Amino acid sequence: MDYSSLGRKYDAGRIGGYLSYPLQTVWRQELSESELDGLCRMVGRDKEDGAYLYFHFPYCRVICTYCACFVRATSQPEDKYEEYTDAIVREIDAKLSKNGGAPIYVGEVHWGGGTPSLMTAKQIEKVYREIDKRVTWTVDAVRSIEVYPDSTLLTDDKLTSLKDNGFTQISVGIESFDPKVLKAINRLQSPEGAAAVFENARAKGFAVHCDIVYGLPHQDPKSLTTTVDQVLALEPDRIATFAFLYTPRLIRRQSAIKPEWIPNSIERIALYRIMEDKILAHGYERVGVDHFVRGTQDPLAKAAREGNIVHHFQGYEPASRETFLGFGSSAISFIQGHYFQNKLSIQDYIDATKTGASTLQPRAAHRLTVDDRLRAKIILGALMCNLQVDKDAIETQFGIDFDSYFADALEILGEMEADGLVGGTHGRRIEVTEAGRPLLRVICRSFDKYMSALSRPQKVSNS
C-alpha cells in the first residue's frame, strides 16, 4: 500500500473527529427553556441502561497549547472551584428536579475538563453527594474522572474520597512523554509522575485508562514509539488514541504551535500505524477505530465484539443509551434527538445559575431531522463503531433505497474503493479496510451533507 500517495490525496488532518452528527460547528439553532425542561424530564427513564451524565470542570494549572477544550488557567484552583462547584450544584438541582420525583436512572457519570482532579477532597464529595441524592444508579453503573498524570495533584485523600463516593475508573491524560513534544504543547508531566498515579490508583482498586495523541508537534516515529512503550509498561486497562486536529484559526492557543512542527498527512498515517501495531502486539483488543482494551472480559471489549458499542463526545462505551446530559460551562447534551450546549464563558455560566437565567449558549443547539438521524446512524453507528455499513439494515430502518439516496456519497466512495480504503460499495455491505482505518474521518465525510467543502480528493500524478 502506497501510504505516501494516500496521505497526499486524502488529508484527514483538518477534518474534525465525528463525535456528533452533524458536527458541532454547524449547530446554529436556539433551544427554548420550555423545550429544555421537557427534555430534562425525559432523562433517566431507561431502567436498564440509564442516562449518561457529564460534568465539565474547566480549570487547569497551565493551558496546553494543543488542547481544543474550553478551559482556563488558574493559580488558585481551590478558590475558583469553590465558586464553580456551587454553580454546578445549582445546575444539578435545576435540571434533575424536572421529572416530578420519578426515579432518574443513571448508568454512567464522567467528570472531565480541564483538570477535575484539581478539586479538593471536600469539593469532590460535595458535588458527588448532590448527584447521588437525586439519581438511582443502575446495577453496573460506572463513575469515572479525568486526571492529570501528577501524583502531587491526585493526592491520597482525593483518591480516597473518589473511592468512597463510588468512582471506579480513572482516565489519565498522557498524550506524550517526549520532552520536545511536551515543551511544544506547554504540558508539564513526566513518566515518573504518571507511574505514581497509576500505582496509587490501582492500590485503591481503580481501573486506570489513558489517552495518547498522535500528530503532535515534533512527533516522529521514534518519539511516538518511545511514548507507546512507556505507556504499555504501565499496563493501562484501556487506551484511547486521538489524532491532533490543528485549527489555529478556531483554537487561538494553537497559534503558539508553528505549522512546520506538525507532521504532514503522510507522516500522520505512519504514526497511526506504528502506534496501532505496537498496542495490538501487546495483546490489546481494538474497539472501534482508535480505542484499545486489555482483557477480553472488559465490558467495552465484549460489547464491541457483539456490535453493541456507541460513540459520542466521550469516546466509546458499552451501552445503547442515547441520553447524554452535560453540566458546567460549555458542557454538551444530547437528548431525544436534540443537541445543545451550555454557555462557554465560565462567569456567564456561574451568573446564570445564580439568577435562574438560561445556562444555554445562544445559537448552539441542533434538532435532528430525519435525514440527520439517517446519516448519524451511518457515520456514528455503522462506520465509527463497526467500520461497515449494512445497506439492507439501513433501508429497512429508514425506508429508503440506499444506492439512490446516497448516489453522491457512493461516487466518492467508489474512488476510495479503487484506492483500497473501502470495499463493497457496489454490493450490500460497505466495509472499511485496514488501509482505510487511519482515514476513517475522510470516509465518514462522504455521508456528511453539511460539509460544503466536501470536494473530491485531489488528483495525484504518478510521476
Coordinates of C-alpha atoms in Angstrom, one line a residue:
M1 CA 0.0 0.0 0.0
D2 CA 1.4 3.4 -1.1
Y3 CA 0.7 5.4 2.0
S4 CA 2.6 8.4 0.7
S5 CA 0.1 8.7 -2.2
L6 CA -2.9 8.2 0.1
G7 CA -1.5 10.8 2.5
R8 CA -1.3 13.4 -0.2
K9 CA -4.7 12.6 -1.7
Y10 CA -6.7 12.2 1.5
D11 CA -5.6 14.7 4.2
A12 CA -7.6 14.0 7.4
G13 CA -5.6 16.5 9.4
R14 CA -8.1 19.2 9.2
I15 CA -11.3 17.2 9.4
G16 CA -12.9 17.1 12.9
G17 CA -13.5 13.8 14.6
Y18 CA -17.1 12.7 14.4
L19 CA -18.2 12.9 18.0
S20 CA -21.6 14.1 16.9
Y21 CA -23.6 14.3 13.7
P22 CA -23.9 16.9 12.5
L23 CA -20.6 18.3 13.7
Q24 CA -20.8 20.9 16.4
T25 CA -19.5 23.6 14.0
V26 CA -22.9 23.7 12.2
W27 CA -25.2 24.0 15.2
R28 CA -27.0 27.3 14.9
Q29 CA -30.4 26.8 16.4
E30 CA -31.9 28.1 19.7
L31 CA -33.4 25.8 22.3
S32 CA -36.2 27.4 24.5
E33 CA -36.4 26.9 28.2
S34 CA -39.7 25.1 27.9
E35 CA -38.0 22.7 25.4
L36 CA -35.1 22.2 27.8
D37 CA -37.5 21.5 30.7
G38 CA -39.3 18.9 28.6
L39 CA -36.0 17.2 27.6
C40 CA -34.8 17.1 31.2
R41 CA -38.0 15.3 32.2
M42 CA -37.0 12.6 29.8
V43 CA -33.6 11.9 31.4
G44 CA -33.1 8.6 33.2
R45 CA -36.3 6.8 32.3
D46 CA -34.4 3.7 31.0
K47 CA -34.0 1.4 34.0
E48 CA -31.6 -1.0 32.2
D49 CA -29.0 1.4 30.7
G50 CA -29.8 4.7 32.4
A51 CA -28.6 8.1 31.3
Y52 CA -25.0 9.4 30.9
L53 CA -24.2 12.4 33.0
Y54 CA -21.1 14.5 32.1
F55 CA -19.7 17.2 34.3
H56 CA -17.2 19.7 32.9
F57 CA -14.6 21.3 35.3
P58 CA -12.8 23.9 33.2
Y59 CA -9.7 24.9 35.2
C60 CA -6.1 23.8 34.7
R61 CA -2.8 24.9 36.2
V62 CA -1.5 25.8 32.8
I63 CA -3.0 25.7 29.3
C64 CA -1.7 23.0 26.9
T65 CA -1.5 24.7 23.5
Y66 CA -2.7 21.7 21.6
C67 CA -6.0 21.5 23.6
A68 CA -9.3 22.3 22.0
C69 CA -11.4 22.1 25.2
F70 CA -13.0 25.1 26.9
V71 CA -10.5 25.6 29.7
R72 CA -8.9 28.4 31.7
A73 CA -5.7 28.5 33.7
T74 CA -5.8 29.4 37.4
S75 CA -3.1 29.6 40.1
Q76 CA -5.8 29.4 42.8
P77 CA -7.8 26.3 41.9
E78 CA -9.4 25.8 45.3
D79 CA -11.0 29.3 45.4
K80 CA -12.1 29.1 41.7
Y81 CA -13.5 25.6 42.2
E82 CA -15.5 26.6 45.3
E83 CA -17.5 29.2 43.3
Y84 CA -17.7 26.9 40.3
T85 CA -18.8 23.8 42.2
D86 CA -21.5 25.9 43.9
A87 CA -22.8 26.7 40.4
I88 CA -22.6 23.0 39.4
V89 CA -24.8 22.2 42.4
R90 CA -27.3 24.8 41.4
E91 CA -27.5 23.4 37.9
I92 CA -27.8 19.8 39.2
D93 CA -30.8 20.9 41.2
A94 CA -32.4 22.8 38.3
K95 CA -32.0 20.1 35.7
L96 CA -32.7 17.0 37.8
S97 CA -35.8 18.3 39.5
K98 CA -37.9 18.5 36.4
N99 CA -39.3 14.9 36.5
G100 CA -41.8 15.3 39.3
G101 CA -40.0 13.0 41.7
A102 CA -39.8 10.0 39.4
P103 CA -36.6 7.9 39.6
I104 CA -33.7 9.1 37.4
Y105 CA -31.7 6.1 36.3
V106 CA -28.1 6.7 35.6
G107 CA -25.7 4.2 34.1
E108 CA -22.6 6.4 33.8
V109 CA -21.2 9.6 35.2
H110 CA -18.0 11.2 34.0
W111 CA -16.1 14.2 35.3
G112 CA -13.9 15.8 32.6
G113 CA -12.3 19.1 31.8
G114 CA -9.9 20.8 32.3
T115 CA -8.5 19.1 35.4
P116 CA -11.2 18.0 37.7
S117 CA -8.6 16.4 40.0
L118 CA -7.6 20.0 41.0
M119 CA -10.7 19.9 43.3
T120 CA -10.2 19.3 47.0
A121 CA -11.5 16.1 48.5
K122 CA -14.2 18.1 50.2
Q123 CA -15.3 19.6 46.9
I124 CA -15.3 16.2 45.2
E125 CA -17.6 14.9 47.9
K126 CA -19.9 18.0 47.8
V127 CA -20.6 17.6 44.1
Y128 CA -20.9 13.8 44.2
R129 CA -23.4 13.9 47.0
E130 CA -25.6 16.3 45.1
I131 CA -25.7 13.9 42.2
D132 CA -26.1 10.8 44.4
K133 CA -29.1 12.0 46.3
R134 CA -31.0 12.8 43.1
V135 CA -30.4 9.7 40.9
T136 CA -30.9 5.9 41.0
W137 CA -27.8 4.1 39.9
T138 CA -28.2 1.1 37.5
V139 CA -26.6 -2.2 38.6
D140 CA -23.4 -1.8 36.6
A141 CA -23.2 2.0 36.9
V142 CA -19.8 3.5 36.0
R143 CA -18.3 6.5 37.7
S144 CA -15.1 7.9 36.1
I145 CA -12.9 11.0 36.3
E146 CA -10.1 12.5 34.2
V147 CA -6.9 13.2 36.0
Y148 CA -3.5 14.9 35.2
P149 CA -0.5 12.5 35.4
D150 CA 0.8 14.1 38.6
S151 CA 0.5 12.4 42.0
T152 CA 1.0 15.8 43.7
L153 CA -2.4 16.8 42.3
L154 CA -4.1 13.5 42.7
T155 CA -3.3 13.0 46.3
D156 CA -4.2 10.1 48.6
D157 CA -7.1 12.0 50.2
K158 CA -8.6 12.8 46.8
L159 CA -8.3 9.1 45.7
T160 CA -9.9 8.0 49.0
S161 CA -12.7 10.5 48.5
L162 CA -13.3 9.3 44.9
K163 CA -13.3 5.7 46.0
D164 CA -15.6 6.3 49.0
N165 CA -18.0 8.1 46.7
G166 CA -18.3 5.1 44.3
F167 CA -15.9 6.1 41.5
T168 CA -14.5 3.1 39.7
Q169 CA -12.4 4.4 36.8
I170 CA -9.6 7.0 36.4
S171 CA -8.6 8.3 33.0
V172 CA -5.0 9.7 32.8
G173 CA -4.3 12.2 30.1
I174 CA -0.8 11.2 29.0
E175 CA -0.8 12.4 25.3
S176 CA 3.0 12.1 25.0
F177 CA 6.2 11.5 27.1
D178 CA 8.6 13.1 24.7
P179 CA 10.2 16.2 26.3
K180 CA 10.4 18.1 23.0
V181 CA 6.8 17.4 22.2
L182 CA 5.7 18.3 25.7
K183 CA 7.6 21.6 25.6
A184 CA 5.9 22.5 22.3
I185 CA 2.4 21.9 23.7
N186 CA 3.2 23.5 27.1
R187 CA 2.5 20.4 29.1
L188 CA 4.2 19.7 32.4
Q189 CA 4.5 16.0 33.2
S190 CA 6.9 13.1 33.4
P191 CA 6.8 9.2 33.1
E192 CA 7.6 9.1 36.8
G193 CA 4.6 11.2 37.7
A194 CA 2.3 9.1 35.5
A195 CA 3.7 5.9 37.0
A196 CA 2.9 7.1 40.5
V197 CA -0.7 8.0 39.6
F198 CA -1.1 4.5 38.1
E199 CA 0.3 2.8 41.1
N200 CA -1.6 4.9 43.7
A201 CA -4.9 4.5 41.8
R202 CA -4.5 0.8 41.4
A203 CA -3.7 0.4 45.0
K204 CA -7.2 1.9 45.7
G205 CA -8.9 -0.5 43.3
F206 CA -9.5 1.7 40.4
A207 CA -9.4 0.7 36.7
V208 CA -6.9 3.0 35.0
H209 CA -7.3 4.2 31.5
C210 CA -5.2 6.7 29.5
D211 CA -5.0 8.8 26.3
I212 CA -2.3 9.1 23.6
V213 CA -2.4 11.8 20.9
Y214 CA -0.6 11.3 17.6
G215 CA 0.2 14.0 15.1
L216 CA 1.5 16.4 17.8
P217 CA 4.3 18.9 17.0
H218 CA 7.7 17.4 16.6
Q219 CA 6.3 13.9 16.9
D220 CA 8.1 11.3 14.7
P221 CA 8.2 7.5 14.7
K222 CA 10.9 7.3 17.3
S223 CA 9.2 9.8 19.6
L224 CA 5.8 8.0 19.4
T225 CA 7.4 4.6 19.7
T226 CA 9.1 5.6 23.0
T227 CA 5.8 7.1 24.3
V228 CA 3.8 4.0 23.5
D229 CA 6.4 1.7 25.0
Q230 CA 6.3 3.7 28.2
V231 CA 2.5 3.6 28.3
L232 CA 2.4 -0.1 27.7
A233 CA 4.8 -0.6 30.6
L234 CA 2.1 0.9 32.8
E235 CA -0.4 -1.7 31.6
P236 CA -3.5 0.6 31.4
D237 CA -6.8 -1.2 31.2
R238 CA -7.9 0.9 28.2
I239 CA -6.0 3.1 25.8
A240 CA -7.8 5.8 23.8
T241 CA -5.8 7.3 20.9
F242 CA -6.7 10.6 19.2
A243 CA -5.5 12.5 16.2
F244 CA -4.3 16.0 16.8
L245 CA -6.5 18.5 15.0
Y246 CA -4.6 21.6 14.1
T247 CA -7.0 24.5 13.6
P248 CA -5.3 27.7 15.0
R249 CA -8.0 29.9 13.4
L250 CA -10.6 28.3 15.6
I251 CA -8.4 27.5 18.6
R252 CA -6.3 30.6 19.2
R253 CA -3.9 28.9 21.7
Q254 CA -2.8 26.6 18.9
S255 CA -1.2 29.5 17.1
A256 CA 1.7 29.0 19.5
I257 CA 2.4 25.8 17.5
K258 CA 4.2 26.5 14.3
P259 CA 2.8 24.8 11.2
E260 CA 6.2 23.4 10.3
W261 CA 6.3 21.5 13.6
I262 CA 3.2 19.4 12.6
P263 CA 3.6 16.0 11.0
N264 CA 2.1 16.1 7.5
S265 CA -0.7 13.8 6.3
I266 CA 1.7 11.1 5.1
E267 CA 3.6 11.1 8.4
R268 CA 0.3 11.0 10.4
I269 CA -0.7 7.8 8.7
A270 CA 2.7 6.3 9.5
L271 CA 2.3 7.4 13.1
Y272 CA -1.1 5.8 13.4
R273 CA 0.2 2.5 12.0
I274 CA 3.2 2.4 14.4
M275 CA 1.0 3.1 17.4
E276 CA -1.7 0.7 16.5
D277 CA 0.7 -2.1 15.6
K278 CA 2.6 -1.8 18.9
I279 CA -0.6 -1.7 21.0
L280 CA -2.2 -4.7 19.3
A281 CA 1.1 -6.7 19.5
H282 CA 1.0 -6.1 23.3
G283 CA -2.2 -8.1 23.5
Y284 CA -4.8 -5.4 23.5
E285 CA -8.2 -5.8 21.7
R286 CA -9.2 -3.0 19.3
V287 CA -12.5 -1.2 19.8
G288 CA -13.9 0.9 17.0
V289 CA -11.2 2.8 15.1
D290 CA -8.9 4.1 17.8
H291 CA -9.6 2.6 21.3
F292 CA -7.9 -0.5 22.8
V293 CA -8.8 -2.7 25.7
R294 CA -6.7 -5.1 27.8
G295 CA -8.7 -8.2 28.8
T296 CA -11.4 -10.0 26.9
Q297 CA -13.8 -9.7 29.7
D298 CA -13.8 -5.9 29.8
P299 CA -17.4 -4.8 29.1
L300 CA -16.3 -2.5 26.3
A301 CA -14.5 -5.3 24.5
K302 CA -17.4 -7.7 24.9
A303 CA -19.9 -5.1 23.6
A304 CA -17.6 -4.3 20.6
R305 CA -17.5 -8.0 19.7
E306 CA -21.3 -8.1 19.8
G307 CA -21.7 -4.9 17.8
N308 CA -23.3 -3.0 20.7
I309 CA -21.0 -0.1 21.3
V310 CA -22.0 3.5 20.9
H311 CA -19.7 6.5 20.0
H312 CA -20.2 10.1 21.4
F313 CA -18.3 13.0 22.9
Q314 CA -16.6 10.8 25.5
G315 CA -15.5 8.1 23.0
Y316 CA -16.8 4.6 23.0
E317 CA -19.0 3.0 25.6
P318 CA -20.7 -0.4 26.0
A319 CA -24.3 0.6 26.1
S320 CA -27.2 1.5 23.9
R321 CA -28.1 4.7 25.8
E322 CA -28.8 7.8 23.8
T323 CA -29.3 10.2 26.7
F324 CA -26.3 12.4 27.4
L325 CA -26.8 15.3 29.8
G326 CA -24.0 17.8 30.4
F327 CA -23.4 20.1 33.4
G328 CA -21.0 23.0 33.7
S329 CA -19.7 25.7 31.3
S330 CA -19.5 24.6 27.7
A331 CA -21.0 21.1 28.5
I332 CA -22.8 19.4 25.7
S333 CA -26.0 17.4 25.9
F334 CA -27.9 15.1 23.6
I335 CA -31.5 14.1 24.5
Q336 CA -34.3 12.8 22.3
G337 CA -32.6 14.0 19.0
H338 CA -31.6 17.4 20.4
Y339 CA -28.0 18.7 20.8
F340 CA -27.4 21.7 22.9
Q341 CA -24.5 23.4 24.8
N342 CA -24.1 25.4 28.0
K343 CA -22.6 28.9 28.0
L344 CA -18.9 29.0 27.0
S345 CA -18.0 31.8 29.4
I346 CA -17.4 30.4 32.9
Q347 CA -18.5 33.6 34.6
D348 CA -21.7 33.9 32.4
Y349 CA -22.5 30.3 33.3
I350 CA -22.0 30.9 37.1
D351 CA -24.1 34.1 36.9
A352 CA -26.9 32.3 35.1
T353 CA -27.1 29.6 37.8
K354 CA -27.3 32.3 40.4
T355 CA -30.2 34.3 38.8
G356 CA -32.1 31.4 37.3
A357 CA -31.4 32.6 33.8
S358 CA -30.8 30.2 30.9
T359 CA -27.5 28.4 31.1
L360 CA -27.6 27.7 27.4
Q361 CA -25.2 29.2 24.9
P362 CA -27.1 31.2 22.2
R363 CA -27.4 29.6 18.8
A364 CA -25.6 26.4 19.9
A365 CA -28.3 23.8 19.6
H366 CA -29.5 21.5 16.8
R367 CA -32.6 19.4 16.3
L368 CA -32.0 16.3 14.3
T369 CA -34.1 15.9 11.1
V370 CA -35.0 12.5 9.7
D371 CA -32.1 12.9 7.3
D372 CA -29.8 13.8 10.2
R373 CA -30.8 10.6 12.0
L374 CA -30.2 8.5 8.9
R375 CA -26.7 10.0 8.4
A376 CA -25.9 9.8 12.1
K377 CA -26.8 6.1 12.1
I378 CA -24.3 5.6 9.3
I379 CA -21.5 7.9 10.5
L380 CA -21.6 7.5 14.3
G381 CA -23.0 4.0 14.4
A382 CA -22.1 1.9 11.4
L383 CA -18.8 3.5 10.5
M384 CA -17.3 4.8 13.7
C385 CA -18.3 1.8 15.7
N386 CA -18.4 -1.2 13.4
L387 CA -16.4 0.1 10.3
Q388 CA -19.0 -1.2 8.0
V389 CA -22.4 -0.2 6.6
D390 CA -25.2 -2.7 6.1
K391 CA -27.3 -1.2 3.3
D392 CA -30.2 -3.6 3.9
A393 CA -30.4 -2.7 7.6
I394 CA -30.4 1.0 6.8
E395 CA -33.1 0.5 4.1
T396 CA -35.3 -1.4 6.5
Q397 CA -35.0 1.1 9.3
F398 CA -35.4 4.3 7.2
G399 CA -37.5 3.1 4.2
I400 CA -35.1 4.3 1.5
D401 CA -33.3 2.9 -1.5
F402 CA -29.7 3.2 -0.2
D403 CA -27.9 3.5 -3.6
S404 CA -30.3 6.1 -4.9
Y405 CA -30.4 8.2 -1.7
F406 CA -26.6 8.2 -1.4
A407 CA -25.6 8.3 -5.0
D408 CA -23.2 11.2 -4.5
A409 CA -21.5 9.5 -1.5
L410 CA -21.2 6.2 -3.4
E411 CA -19.5 8.0 -6.2
I412 CA -16.9 9.4 -3.9
L413 CA -16.6 6.0 -2.1
G414 CA -16.1 4.3 -5.4
E415 CA -12.8 6.3 -5.9
M416 CA -11.8 5.4 -2.3
E417 CA -12.5 1.7 -3.1
A418 CA -10.2 2.0 -6.1
D419 CA -7.6 3.3 -3.7
G420 CA -8.1 0.4 -1.3
L421 CA -9.8 2.3 1.6
V422 CA -13.2 0.6 1.4
G423 CA -14.7 -2.4 -0.2
G424 CA -18.2 -3.5 -1.3
T425 CA -19.6 -0.2 -2.5
H426 CA -21.4 -1.9 -5.3
G427 CA -22.7 -4.7 -3.1
R428 CA -24.9 -4.7 0.0
R429 CA -22.2 -4.1 2.7
I430 CA -19.6 -1.3 2.6
E431 CA -16.5 -2.2 4.7
V432 CA -13.6 -0.1 5.8
T433 CA -10.3 -1.8 5.0
E434 CA -7.2 -1.9 7.2
A435 CA -5.7 0.7 4.9
G436 CA -8.8 2.9 5.4
R437 CA -8.7 3.0 9.2
P438 CA -6.4 6.0 9.5
L439 CA -8.6 7.8 7.1
L440 CA -12.0 6.9 8.6
R441 CA -12.9 10.6 9.1
V442 CA -12.5 11.2 5.4
I443 CA -14.7 8.2 4.7
C444 CA -17.4 9.4 7.1
R445 CA -17.3 12.8 5.5
S446 CA -18.6 11.2 2.3
F447 CA -22.0 10.9 4.0
D448 CA -21.9 14.4 5.7
K449 CA -24.3 16.7 3.8
Y450 CA -23.3 19.8 5.9
M451 CA -19.7 19.8 4.7
S452 CA -19.9 22.4 1.9
A453 CA -16.1 21.8 1.4
L454 CA -16.8 18.2 0.5
S455 CA -14.8 18.1 -2.6
R456 CA -13.4 15.2 -4.5
P457 CA -9.9 14.1 -3.4
Q458 CA -7.1 15.9 -5.2
K459 CA -5.7 14.0 -8.2
V460 CA -2.2 12.8 -7.7
S461 CA 0.2 12.3 -10.6
N462 CA 2.0 9.0 -10.9
S463 CA 5.3 10.8 -11.6

